[in-house]
mmCIF file of C-alpha atoms in Angstrom:
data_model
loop_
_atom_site.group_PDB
_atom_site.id
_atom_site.type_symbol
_atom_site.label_atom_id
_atom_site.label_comp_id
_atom_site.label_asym_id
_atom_site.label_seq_id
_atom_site.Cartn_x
_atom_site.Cartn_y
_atom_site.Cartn_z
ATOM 1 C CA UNK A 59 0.000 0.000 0.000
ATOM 2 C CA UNK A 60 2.913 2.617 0.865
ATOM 3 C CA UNK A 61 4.676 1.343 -2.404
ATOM 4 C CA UNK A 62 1.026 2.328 -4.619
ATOM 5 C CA UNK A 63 0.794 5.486 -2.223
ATOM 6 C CA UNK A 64 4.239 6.749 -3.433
ATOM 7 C CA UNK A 65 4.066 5.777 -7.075
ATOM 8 C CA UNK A 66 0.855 8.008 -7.078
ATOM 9 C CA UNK A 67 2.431 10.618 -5.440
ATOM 10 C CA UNK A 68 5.325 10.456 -7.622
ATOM 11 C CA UNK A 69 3.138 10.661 -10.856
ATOM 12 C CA UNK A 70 0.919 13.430 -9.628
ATOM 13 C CA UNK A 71 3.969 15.700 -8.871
ATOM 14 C CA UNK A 72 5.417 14.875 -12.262
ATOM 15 C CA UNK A 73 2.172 15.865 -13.999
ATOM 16 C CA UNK A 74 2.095 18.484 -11.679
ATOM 17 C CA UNK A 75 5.753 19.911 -12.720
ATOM 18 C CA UNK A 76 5.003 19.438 -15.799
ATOM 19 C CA UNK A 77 2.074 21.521 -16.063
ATOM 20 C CA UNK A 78 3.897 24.444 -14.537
ATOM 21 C CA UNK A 79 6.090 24.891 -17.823
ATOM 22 C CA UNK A 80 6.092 28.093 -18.958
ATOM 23 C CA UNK A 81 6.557 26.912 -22.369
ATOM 24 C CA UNK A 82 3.418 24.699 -22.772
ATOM 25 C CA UNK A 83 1.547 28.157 -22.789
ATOM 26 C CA UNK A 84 -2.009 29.046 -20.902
ATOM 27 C CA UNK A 85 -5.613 28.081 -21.750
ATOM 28 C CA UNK A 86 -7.633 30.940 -22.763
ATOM 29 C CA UNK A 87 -10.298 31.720 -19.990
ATOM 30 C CA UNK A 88 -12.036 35.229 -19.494
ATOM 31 C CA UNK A 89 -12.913 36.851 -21.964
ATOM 32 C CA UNK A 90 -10.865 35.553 -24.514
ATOM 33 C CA UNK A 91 -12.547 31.850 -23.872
ATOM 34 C CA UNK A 92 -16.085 33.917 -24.134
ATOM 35 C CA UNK A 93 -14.977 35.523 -27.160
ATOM 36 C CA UNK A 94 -13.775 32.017 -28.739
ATOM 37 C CA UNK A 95 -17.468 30.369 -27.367
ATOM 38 C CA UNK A 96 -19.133 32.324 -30.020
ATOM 39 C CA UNK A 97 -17.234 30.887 -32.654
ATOM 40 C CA UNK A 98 -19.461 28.660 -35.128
ATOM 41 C CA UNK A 99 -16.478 26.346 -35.418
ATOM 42 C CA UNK A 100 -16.468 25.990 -30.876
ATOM 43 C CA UNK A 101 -18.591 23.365 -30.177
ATOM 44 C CA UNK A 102 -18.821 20.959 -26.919
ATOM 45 C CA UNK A 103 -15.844 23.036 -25.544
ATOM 46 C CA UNK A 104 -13.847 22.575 -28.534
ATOM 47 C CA UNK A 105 -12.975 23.596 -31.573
ATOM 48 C CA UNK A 106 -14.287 21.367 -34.850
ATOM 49 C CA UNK A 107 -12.843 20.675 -38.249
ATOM 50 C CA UNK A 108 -14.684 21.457 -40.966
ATOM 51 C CA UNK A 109 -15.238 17.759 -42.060
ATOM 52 C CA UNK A 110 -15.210 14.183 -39.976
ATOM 53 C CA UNK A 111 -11.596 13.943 -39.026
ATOM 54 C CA UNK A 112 -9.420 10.621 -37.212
ATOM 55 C CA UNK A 113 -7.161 13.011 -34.940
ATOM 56 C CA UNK A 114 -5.784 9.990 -33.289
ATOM 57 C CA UNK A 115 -3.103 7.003 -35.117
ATOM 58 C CA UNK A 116 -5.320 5.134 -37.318
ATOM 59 C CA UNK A 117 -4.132 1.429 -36.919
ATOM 60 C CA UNK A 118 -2.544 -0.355 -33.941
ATOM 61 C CA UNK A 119 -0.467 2.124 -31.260
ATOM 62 C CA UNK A 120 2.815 -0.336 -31.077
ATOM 63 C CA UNK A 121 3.183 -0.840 -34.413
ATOM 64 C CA UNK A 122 3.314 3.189 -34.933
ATOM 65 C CA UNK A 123 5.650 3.490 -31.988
ATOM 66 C CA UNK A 124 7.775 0.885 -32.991
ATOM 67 C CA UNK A 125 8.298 2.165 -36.448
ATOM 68 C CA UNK A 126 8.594 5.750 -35.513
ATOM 69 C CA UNK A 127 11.489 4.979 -32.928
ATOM 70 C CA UNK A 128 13.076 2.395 -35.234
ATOM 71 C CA UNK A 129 16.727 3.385 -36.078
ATOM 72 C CA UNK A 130 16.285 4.203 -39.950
ATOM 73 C CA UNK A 131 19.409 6.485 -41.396
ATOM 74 C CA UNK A 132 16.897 7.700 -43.981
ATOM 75 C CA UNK A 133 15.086 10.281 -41.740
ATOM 76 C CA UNK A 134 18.141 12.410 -41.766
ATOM 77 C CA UNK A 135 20.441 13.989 -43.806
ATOM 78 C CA UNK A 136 23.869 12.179 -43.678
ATOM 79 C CA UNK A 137 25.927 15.585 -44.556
ATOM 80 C CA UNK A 138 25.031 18.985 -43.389
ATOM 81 C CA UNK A 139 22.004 20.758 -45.545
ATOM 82 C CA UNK A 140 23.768 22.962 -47.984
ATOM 83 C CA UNK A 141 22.444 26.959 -46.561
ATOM 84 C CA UNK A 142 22.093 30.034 -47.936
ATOM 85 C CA UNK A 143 23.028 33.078 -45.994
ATOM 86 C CA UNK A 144 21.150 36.452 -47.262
ATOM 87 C CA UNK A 145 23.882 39.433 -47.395
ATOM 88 C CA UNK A 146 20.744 42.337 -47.106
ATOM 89 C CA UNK A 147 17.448 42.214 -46.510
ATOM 90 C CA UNK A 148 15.954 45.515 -48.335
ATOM 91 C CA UNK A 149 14.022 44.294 -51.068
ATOM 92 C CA UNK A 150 11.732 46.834 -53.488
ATOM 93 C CA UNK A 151 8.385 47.500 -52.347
ATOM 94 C CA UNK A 152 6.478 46.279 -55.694
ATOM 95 C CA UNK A 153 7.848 42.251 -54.922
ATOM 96 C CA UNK A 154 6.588 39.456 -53.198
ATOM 97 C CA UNK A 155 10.011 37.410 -51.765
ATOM 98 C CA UNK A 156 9.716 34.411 -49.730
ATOM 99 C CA UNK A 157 13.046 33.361 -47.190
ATOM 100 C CA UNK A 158 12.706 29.726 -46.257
ATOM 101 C CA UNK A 159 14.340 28.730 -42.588
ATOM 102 C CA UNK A 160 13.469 24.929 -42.545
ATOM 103 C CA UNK A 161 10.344 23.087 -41.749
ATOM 104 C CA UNK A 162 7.324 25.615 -41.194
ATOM 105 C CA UNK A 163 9.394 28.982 -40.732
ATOM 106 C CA UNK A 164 9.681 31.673 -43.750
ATOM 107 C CA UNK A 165 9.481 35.367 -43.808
ATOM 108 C CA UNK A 166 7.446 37.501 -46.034
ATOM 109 C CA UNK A 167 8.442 40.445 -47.699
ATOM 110 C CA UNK A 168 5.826 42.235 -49.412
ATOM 111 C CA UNK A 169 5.069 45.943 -49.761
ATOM 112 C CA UNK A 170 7.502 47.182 -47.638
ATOM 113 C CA UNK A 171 6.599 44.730 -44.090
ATOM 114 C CA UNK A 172 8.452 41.950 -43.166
ATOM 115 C CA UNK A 173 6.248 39.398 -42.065
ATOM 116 C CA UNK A 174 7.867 35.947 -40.411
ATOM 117 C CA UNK A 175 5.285 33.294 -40.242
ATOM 118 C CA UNK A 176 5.603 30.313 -37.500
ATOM 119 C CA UNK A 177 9.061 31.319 -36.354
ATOM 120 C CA UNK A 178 10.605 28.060 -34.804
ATOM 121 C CA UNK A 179 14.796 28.586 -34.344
ATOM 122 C CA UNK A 180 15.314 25.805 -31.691
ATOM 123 C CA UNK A 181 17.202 23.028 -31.614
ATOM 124 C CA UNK A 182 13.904 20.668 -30.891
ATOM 125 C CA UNK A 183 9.874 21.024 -31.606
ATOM 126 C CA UNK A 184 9.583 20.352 -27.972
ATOM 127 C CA UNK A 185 8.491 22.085 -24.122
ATOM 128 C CA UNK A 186 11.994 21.103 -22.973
ATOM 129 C CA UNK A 187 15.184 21.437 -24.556
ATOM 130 C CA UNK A 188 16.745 18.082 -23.936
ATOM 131 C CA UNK A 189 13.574 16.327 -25.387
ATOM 132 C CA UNK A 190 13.148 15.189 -29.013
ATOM 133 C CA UNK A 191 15.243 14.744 -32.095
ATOM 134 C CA UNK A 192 17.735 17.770 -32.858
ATOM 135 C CA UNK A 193 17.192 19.488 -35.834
ATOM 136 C CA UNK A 194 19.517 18.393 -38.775
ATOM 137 C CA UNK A 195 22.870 19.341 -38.994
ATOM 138 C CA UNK A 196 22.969 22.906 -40.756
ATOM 139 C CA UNK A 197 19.485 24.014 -40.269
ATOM 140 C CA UNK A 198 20.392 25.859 -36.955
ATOM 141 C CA UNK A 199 22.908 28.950 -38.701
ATOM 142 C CA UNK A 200 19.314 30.959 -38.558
ATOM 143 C CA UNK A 201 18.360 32.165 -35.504
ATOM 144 C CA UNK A 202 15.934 35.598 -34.256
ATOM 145 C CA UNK A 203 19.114 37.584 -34.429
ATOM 146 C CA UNK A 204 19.742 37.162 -38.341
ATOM 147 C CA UNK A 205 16.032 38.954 -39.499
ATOM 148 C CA UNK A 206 15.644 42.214 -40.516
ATOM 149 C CA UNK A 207 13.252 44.326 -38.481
ATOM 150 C CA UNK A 208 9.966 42.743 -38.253
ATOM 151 C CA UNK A 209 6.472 44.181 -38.332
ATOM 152 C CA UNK A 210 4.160 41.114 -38.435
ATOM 153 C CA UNK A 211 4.658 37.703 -36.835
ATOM 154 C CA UNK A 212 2.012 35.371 -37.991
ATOM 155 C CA UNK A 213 1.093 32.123 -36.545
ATOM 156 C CA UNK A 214 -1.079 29.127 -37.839
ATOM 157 C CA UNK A 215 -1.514 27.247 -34.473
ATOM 158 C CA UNK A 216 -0.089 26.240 -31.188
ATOM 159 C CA UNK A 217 2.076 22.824 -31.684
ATOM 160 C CA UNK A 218 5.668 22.974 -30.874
ATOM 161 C CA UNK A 219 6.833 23.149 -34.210
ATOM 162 C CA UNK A 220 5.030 26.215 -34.951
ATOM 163 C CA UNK A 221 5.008 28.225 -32.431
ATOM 164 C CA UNK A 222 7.969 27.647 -30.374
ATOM 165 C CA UNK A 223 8.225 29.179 -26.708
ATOM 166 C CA UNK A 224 12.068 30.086 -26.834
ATOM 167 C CA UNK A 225 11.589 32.066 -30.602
ATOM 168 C CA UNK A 226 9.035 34.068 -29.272
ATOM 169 C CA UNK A 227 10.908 34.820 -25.767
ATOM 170 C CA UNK A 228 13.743 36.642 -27.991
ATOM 171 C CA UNK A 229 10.793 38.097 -30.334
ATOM 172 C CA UNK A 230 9.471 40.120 -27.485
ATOM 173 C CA UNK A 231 12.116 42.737 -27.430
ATOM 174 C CA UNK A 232 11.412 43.551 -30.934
ATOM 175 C CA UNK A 233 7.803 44.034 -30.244
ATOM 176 C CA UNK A 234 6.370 42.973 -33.315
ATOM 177 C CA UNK A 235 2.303 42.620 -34.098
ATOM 178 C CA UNK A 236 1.157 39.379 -33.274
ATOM 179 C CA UNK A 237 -1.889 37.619 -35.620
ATOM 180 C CA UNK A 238 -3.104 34.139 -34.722
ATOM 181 C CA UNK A 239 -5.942 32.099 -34.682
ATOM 182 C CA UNK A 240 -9.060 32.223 -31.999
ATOM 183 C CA UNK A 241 -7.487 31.219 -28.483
ATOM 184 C CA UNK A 242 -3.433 31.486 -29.215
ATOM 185 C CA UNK A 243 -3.238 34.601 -27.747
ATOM 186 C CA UNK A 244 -3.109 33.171 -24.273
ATOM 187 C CA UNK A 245 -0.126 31.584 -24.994
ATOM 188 C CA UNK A 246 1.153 34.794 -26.106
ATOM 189 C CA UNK A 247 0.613 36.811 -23.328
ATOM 190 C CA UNK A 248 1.737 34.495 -20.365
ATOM 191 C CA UNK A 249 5.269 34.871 -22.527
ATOM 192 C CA UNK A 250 5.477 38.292 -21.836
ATOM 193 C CA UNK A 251 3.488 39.849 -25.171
ATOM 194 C CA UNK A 252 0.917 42.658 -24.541
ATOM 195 C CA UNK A 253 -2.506 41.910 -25.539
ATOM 196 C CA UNK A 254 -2.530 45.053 -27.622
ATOM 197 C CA UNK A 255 -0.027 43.571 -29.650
ATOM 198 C CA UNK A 256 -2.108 40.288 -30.172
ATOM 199 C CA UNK A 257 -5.180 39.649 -33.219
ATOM 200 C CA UNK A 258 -7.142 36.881 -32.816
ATOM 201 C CA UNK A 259 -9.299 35.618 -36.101
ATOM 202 C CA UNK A 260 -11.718 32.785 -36.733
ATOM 203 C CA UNK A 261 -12.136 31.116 -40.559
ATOM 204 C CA UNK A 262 -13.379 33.604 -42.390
ATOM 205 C CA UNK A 263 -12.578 36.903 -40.599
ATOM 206 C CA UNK A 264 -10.352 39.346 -41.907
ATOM 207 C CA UNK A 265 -8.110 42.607 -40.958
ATOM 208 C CA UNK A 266 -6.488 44.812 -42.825
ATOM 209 C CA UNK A 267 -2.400 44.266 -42.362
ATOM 210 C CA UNK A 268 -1.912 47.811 -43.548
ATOM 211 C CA UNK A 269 -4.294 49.962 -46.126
ATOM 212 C CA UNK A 270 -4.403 47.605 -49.126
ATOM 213 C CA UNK A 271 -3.352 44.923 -47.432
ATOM 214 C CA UNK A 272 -5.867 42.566 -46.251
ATOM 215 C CA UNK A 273 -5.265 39.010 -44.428
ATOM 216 C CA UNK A 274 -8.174 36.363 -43.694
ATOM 217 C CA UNK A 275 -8.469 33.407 -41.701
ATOM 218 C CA UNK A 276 -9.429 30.640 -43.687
ATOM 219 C CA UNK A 277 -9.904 26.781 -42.363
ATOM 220 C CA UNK A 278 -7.724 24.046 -42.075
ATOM 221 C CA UNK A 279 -8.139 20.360 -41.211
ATOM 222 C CA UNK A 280 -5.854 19.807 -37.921
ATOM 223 C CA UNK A 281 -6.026 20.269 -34.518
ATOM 224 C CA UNK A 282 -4.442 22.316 -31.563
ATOM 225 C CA UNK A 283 -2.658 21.534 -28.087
ATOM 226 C CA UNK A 284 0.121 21.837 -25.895
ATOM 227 C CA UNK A 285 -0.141 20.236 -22.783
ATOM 228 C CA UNK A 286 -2.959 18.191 -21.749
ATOM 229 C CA UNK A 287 -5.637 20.064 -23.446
ATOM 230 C CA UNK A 288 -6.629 19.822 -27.162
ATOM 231 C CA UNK A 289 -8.189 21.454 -29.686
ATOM 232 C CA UNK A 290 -9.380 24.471 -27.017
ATOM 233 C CA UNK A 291 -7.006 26.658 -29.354
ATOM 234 C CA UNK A 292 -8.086 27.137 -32.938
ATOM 235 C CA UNK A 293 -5.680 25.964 -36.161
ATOM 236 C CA UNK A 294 -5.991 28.318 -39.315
ATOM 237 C CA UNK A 295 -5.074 28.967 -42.828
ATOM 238 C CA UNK A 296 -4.511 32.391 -44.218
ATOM 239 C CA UNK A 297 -5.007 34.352 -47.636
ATOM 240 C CA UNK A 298 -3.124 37.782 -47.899
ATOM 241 C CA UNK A 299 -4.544 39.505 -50.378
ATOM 242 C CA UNK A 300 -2.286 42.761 -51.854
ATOM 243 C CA UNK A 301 -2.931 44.880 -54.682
ATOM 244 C CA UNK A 302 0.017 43.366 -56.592
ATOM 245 C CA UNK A 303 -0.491 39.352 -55.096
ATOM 246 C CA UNK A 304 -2.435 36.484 -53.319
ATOM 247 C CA UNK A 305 -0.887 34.342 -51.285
ATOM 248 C CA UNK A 306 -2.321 31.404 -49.637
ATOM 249 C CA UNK A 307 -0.523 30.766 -46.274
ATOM 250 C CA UNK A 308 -1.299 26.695 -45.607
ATOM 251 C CA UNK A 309 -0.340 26.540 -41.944
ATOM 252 C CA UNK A 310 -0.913 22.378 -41.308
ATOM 253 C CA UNK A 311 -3.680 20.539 -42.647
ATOM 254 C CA UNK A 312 -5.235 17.201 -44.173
ATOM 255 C CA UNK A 313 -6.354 17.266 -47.176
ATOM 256 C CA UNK A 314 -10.132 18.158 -47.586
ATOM 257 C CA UNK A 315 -13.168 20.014 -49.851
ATOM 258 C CA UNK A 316 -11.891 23.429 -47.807
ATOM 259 C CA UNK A 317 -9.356 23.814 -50.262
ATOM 260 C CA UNK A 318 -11.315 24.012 -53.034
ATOM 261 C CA UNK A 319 -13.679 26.398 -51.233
ATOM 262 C CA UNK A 320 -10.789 28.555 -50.437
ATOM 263 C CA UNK A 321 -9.755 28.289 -54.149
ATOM 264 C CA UNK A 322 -13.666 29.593 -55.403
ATOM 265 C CA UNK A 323 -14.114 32.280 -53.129
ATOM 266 C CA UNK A 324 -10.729 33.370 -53.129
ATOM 267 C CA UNK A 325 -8.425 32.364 -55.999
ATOM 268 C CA UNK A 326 -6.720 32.141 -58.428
ATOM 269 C CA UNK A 327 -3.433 32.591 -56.022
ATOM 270 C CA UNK A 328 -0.199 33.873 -57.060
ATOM 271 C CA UNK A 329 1.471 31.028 -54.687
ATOM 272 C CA UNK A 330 0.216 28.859 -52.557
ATOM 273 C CA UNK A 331 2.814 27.405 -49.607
ATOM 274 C CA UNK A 332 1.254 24.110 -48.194
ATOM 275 C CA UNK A 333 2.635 21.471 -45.888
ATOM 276 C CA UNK A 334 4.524 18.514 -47.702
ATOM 277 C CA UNK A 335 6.102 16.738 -44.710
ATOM 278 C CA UNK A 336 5.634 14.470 -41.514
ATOM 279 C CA UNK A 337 2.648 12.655 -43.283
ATOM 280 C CA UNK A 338 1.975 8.765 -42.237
ATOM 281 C CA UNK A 339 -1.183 6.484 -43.528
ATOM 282 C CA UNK A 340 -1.601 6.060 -39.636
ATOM 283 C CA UNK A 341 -2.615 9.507 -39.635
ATOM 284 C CA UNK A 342 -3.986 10.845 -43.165
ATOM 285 C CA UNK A 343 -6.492 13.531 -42.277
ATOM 286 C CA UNK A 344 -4.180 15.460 -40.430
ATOM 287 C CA UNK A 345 -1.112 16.008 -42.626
ATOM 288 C CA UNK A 346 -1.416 15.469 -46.534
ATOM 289 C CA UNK A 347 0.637 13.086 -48.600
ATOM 290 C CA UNK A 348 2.844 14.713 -51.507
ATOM 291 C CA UNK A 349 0.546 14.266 -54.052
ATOM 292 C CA UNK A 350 -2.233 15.633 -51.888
ATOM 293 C CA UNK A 351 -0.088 19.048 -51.363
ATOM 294 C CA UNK A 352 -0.338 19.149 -55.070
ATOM 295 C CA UNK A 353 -4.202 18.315 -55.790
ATOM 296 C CA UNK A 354 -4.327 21.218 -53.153
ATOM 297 C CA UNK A 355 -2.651 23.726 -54.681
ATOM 298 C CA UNK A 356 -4.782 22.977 -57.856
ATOM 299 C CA UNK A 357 -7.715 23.422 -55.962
ATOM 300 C CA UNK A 358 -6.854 26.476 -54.579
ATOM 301 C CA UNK A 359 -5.556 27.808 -58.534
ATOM 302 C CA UNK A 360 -2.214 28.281 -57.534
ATOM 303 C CA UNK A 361 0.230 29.400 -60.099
ATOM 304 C CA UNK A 362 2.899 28.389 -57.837
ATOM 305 C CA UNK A 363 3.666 26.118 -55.171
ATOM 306 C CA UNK A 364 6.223 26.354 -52.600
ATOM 307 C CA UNK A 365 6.365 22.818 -50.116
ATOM 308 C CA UNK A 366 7.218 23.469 -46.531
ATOM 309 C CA UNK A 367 6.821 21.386 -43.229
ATOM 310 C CA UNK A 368 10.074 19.754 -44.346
ATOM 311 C CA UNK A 369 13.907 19.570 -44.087
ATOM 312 C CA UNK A 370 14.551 20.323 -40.424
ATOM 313 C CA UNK A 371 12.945 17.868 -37.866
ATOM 314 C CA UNK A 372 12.367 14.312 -37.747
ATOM 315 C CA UNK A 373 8.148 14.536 -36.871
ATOM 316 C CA UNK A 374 7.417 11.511 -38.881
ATOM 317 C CA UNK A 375 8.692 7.933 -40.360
ATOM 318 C CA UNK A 376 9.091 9.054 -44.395
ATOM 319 C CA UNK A 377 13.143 9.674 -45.474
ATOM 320 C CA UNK A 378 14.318 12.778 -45.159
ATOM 321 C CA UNK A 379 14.132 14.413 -49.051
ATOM 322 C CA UNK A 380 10.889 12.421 -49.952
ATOM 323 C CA UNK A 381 8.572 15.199 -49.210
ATOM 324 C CA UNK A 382 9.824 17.203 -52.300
ATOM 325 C CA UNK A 383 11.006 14.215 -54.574
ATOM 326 C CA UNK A 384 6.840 12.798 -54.246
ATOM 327 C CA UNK A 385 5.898 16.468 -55.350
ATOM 328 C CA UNK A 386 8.203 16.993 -57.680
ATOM 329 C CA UNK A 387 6.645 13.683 -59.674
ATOM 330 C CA UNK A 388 3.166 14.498 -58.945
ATOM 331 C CA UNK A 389 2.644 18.337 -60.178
ATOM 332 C CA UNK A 390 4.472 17.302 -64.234
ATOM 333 C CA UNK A 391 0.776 16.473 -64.204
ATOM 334 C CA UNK A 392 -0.595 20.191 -63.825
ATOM 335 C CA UNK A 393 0.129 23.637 -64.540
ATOM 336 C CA UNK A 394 1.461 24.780 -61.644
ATOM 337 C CA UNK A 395 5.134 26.054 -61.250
ATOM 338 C CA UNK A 396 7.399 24.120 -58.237
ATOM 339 C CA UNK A 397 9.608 26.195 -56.097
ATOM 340 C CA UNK A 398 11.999 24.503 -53.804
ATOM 341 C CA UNK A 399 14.547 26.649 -52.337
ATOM 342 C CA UNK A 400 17.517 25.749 -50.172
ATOM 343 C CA UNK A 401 17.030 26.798 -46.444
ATOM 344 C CA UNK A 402 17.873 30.575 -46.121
ATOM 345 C CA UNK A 403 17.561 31.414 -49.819
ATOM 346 C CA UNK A 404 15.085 33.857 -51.010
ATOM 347 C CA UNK A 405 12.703 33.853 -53.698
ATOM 348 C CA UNK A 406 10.913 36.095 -55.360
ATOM 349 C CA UNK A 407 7.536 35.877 -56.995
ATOM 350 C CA UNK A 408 7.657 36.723 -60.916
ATOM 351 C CA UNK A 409 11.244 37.082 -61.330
ATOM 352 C CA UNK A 410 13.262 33.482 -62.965
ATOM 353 C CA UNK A 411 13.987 31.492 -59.869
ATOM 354 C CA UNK A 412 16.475 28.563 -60.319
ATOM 355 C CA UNK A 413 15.376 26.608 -57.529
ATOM 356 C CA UNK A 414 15.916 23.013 -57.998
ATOM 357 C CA UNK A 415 16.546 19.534 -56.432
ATOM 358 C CA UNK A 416 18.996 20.047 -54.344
ATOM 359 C CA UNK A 417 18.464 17.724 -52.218
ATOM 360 C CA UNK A 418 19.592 14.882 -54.783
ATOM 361 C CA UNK A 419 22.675 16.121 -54.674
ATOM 362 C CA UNK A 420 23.241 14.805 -50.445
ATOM 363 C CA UNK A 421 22.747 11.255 -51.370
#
């Protein structure tokens, strides 16, 4: 009985500790979680997708975990990732150029802003720093300290390896404007950001960035969480809609009909940048497969497609440089133009970009 009465004790303080991390964030409540109540997508105290969607492994839970923690050289790179390292940042106002960091992390410039979506520079997607796979060997020459002066930070939702508690500690300083989906603001603010620099949208709602510059919330089929609560913070999309471009900004997301509806009430798009990464058929509605990223950036009437959620961090079982070798074979089938830069090296929308398979070139 003393033996059970300790092992109890000894779990509930663990669960306990760990539920005091800072970096796991804070649950809206107040007024934020009465604000986020009236949401059409809030339902039974959480937030839905906008179709039926498996959140959990689909299959048996020990043959995923087996396979996922099985040695397999493939995941990772065996050499370094070749990087790019910008020499300026000032780019003319009248261009659209897109700066890839790895996995989820890119920054916009586009009419004079910069605007860094899901800024993750840390050496794991994780709430401690000694906990999950490092990031491959290369990917970490980028850090906060190498961006230009920021205006926007944009986030899609709350999992580590978008919104990362030790990038937005050193983003603070800089005080830049914070947009997010319903709910991540709490997160946010117990970091240390003012709620005055924090906009909250649900699908469908929009704010103007800056006169002529609008940006809407637009669905996604995923789900949200931190700690021990799920799907109380909402996951997004994003259109940002300029005078001179439309971008679709894909955030994570299964493959579903939302695309298309994104596509008809808001297309054609100048380029869309969708998730191509961390997929398994153990969980399919949650992250698309290759080909999916493509059949969704045809449904959305991309002109161009740039993959990300990719070439960083071991989330998932697939090799390493499969995400963008699948793609690459799937869109000769449409009339859509592939971008695939190398980590750090900018792009810009219009203008002959040489991107290629680099990647190929590590094996």
């Amino acid at each position: 009985m003393t033996i059970l009465f300790v092992i109890i004790l000894t779990v509930i303080t663990i669960i306990y500790w760990i539920s005091r991390t800072r970096a796991f964030g804070q649950k809206p409540s107040g007024e934020r979680l009465q604000r986020l109540k009236q949401s059409p997508h809030y339902k039974n105290g959480t937030f839905q997708n906008p179709q039926p969607t498996v959140l959990g492994i689909k299959g048996n839970a020990w043959t995923v975990m087996r396979r996922f923690f099985k040695r397999d050289p493939r995941k990772k790179p065996a050499h370094a990732l070749p990087v790019v390292h910008p020499t300026q940042w000032t780019r003319p106002n009248d261009v659209l150029a897109v700066t890839w960091f790895g996995h989820s992390s890119y920054l916009l410039q586009i009419e004079g802003l910069n605007i860094l979506v899901d800024p993750v520079f840390s050496e794991r997607t994780s709430p401690f720093t000694w906990l999950g796979n490092k990031n491959f060997e290369g990917t970490g020459d980028f850090g906060v300290k190498d961006l230009p002066k920021l205006d926007v930070v944009i986030i899609t939702h709350d999992h580590y390896d978008h919104l990362d508690y030790h990038t937005i500690l050193q983003l603070v300083p800089r005080a830049p404007r914070f947009i997010t989906p319903l709910g991540v603001g709490a997160h946010l603010e117990s970091w240390g950001i003012p709620s005055s620099d924090i906009q909250e949208l649900d699908w469908w709602q929009h704010i103007d960035i800056q006169p002529g510059m609008q940006l809407t919330a637009t669905p996604a089929r995923h789900f949200s969480g931190r700690a021990f609560n799920r799907n109380n913070t909402l996951w997004t999309s994003y259109v940002m809609k300029t005078s001179r471009c439309n971008l679709f900004i894909g955030g994570d997301s299964g493959y579903g009909a939302h695309f298309k509806e994104i596509g008809e009430k808001m297309g054609p798009f100048d380029l869309a940048i969708l998730e191509s990464g961390q997929y398994n058929e153990f969980w399919p509605d949650i992250h698309m497969m290759p080909e999916e990223t493509v059949h969704a950036a045809a449904d959305l009437q991309a002109k161009a497609l740039l993959p990300v959620h990719w070439g960083k961090y071991v989330l998932s079982m697939h090799p390493w440089e499969e995400p963008p070798e699948r793609v690459s074979a799937e869109i000769k089938q449409y009339n859509i133009e592939l971008l695939t830069p190398m980590i750090g090296e900018t792009i810009v929308l219009d203008q002959p970009n040489k991107t290629g398979a680099w990647w190929s070139r590590l094996k």
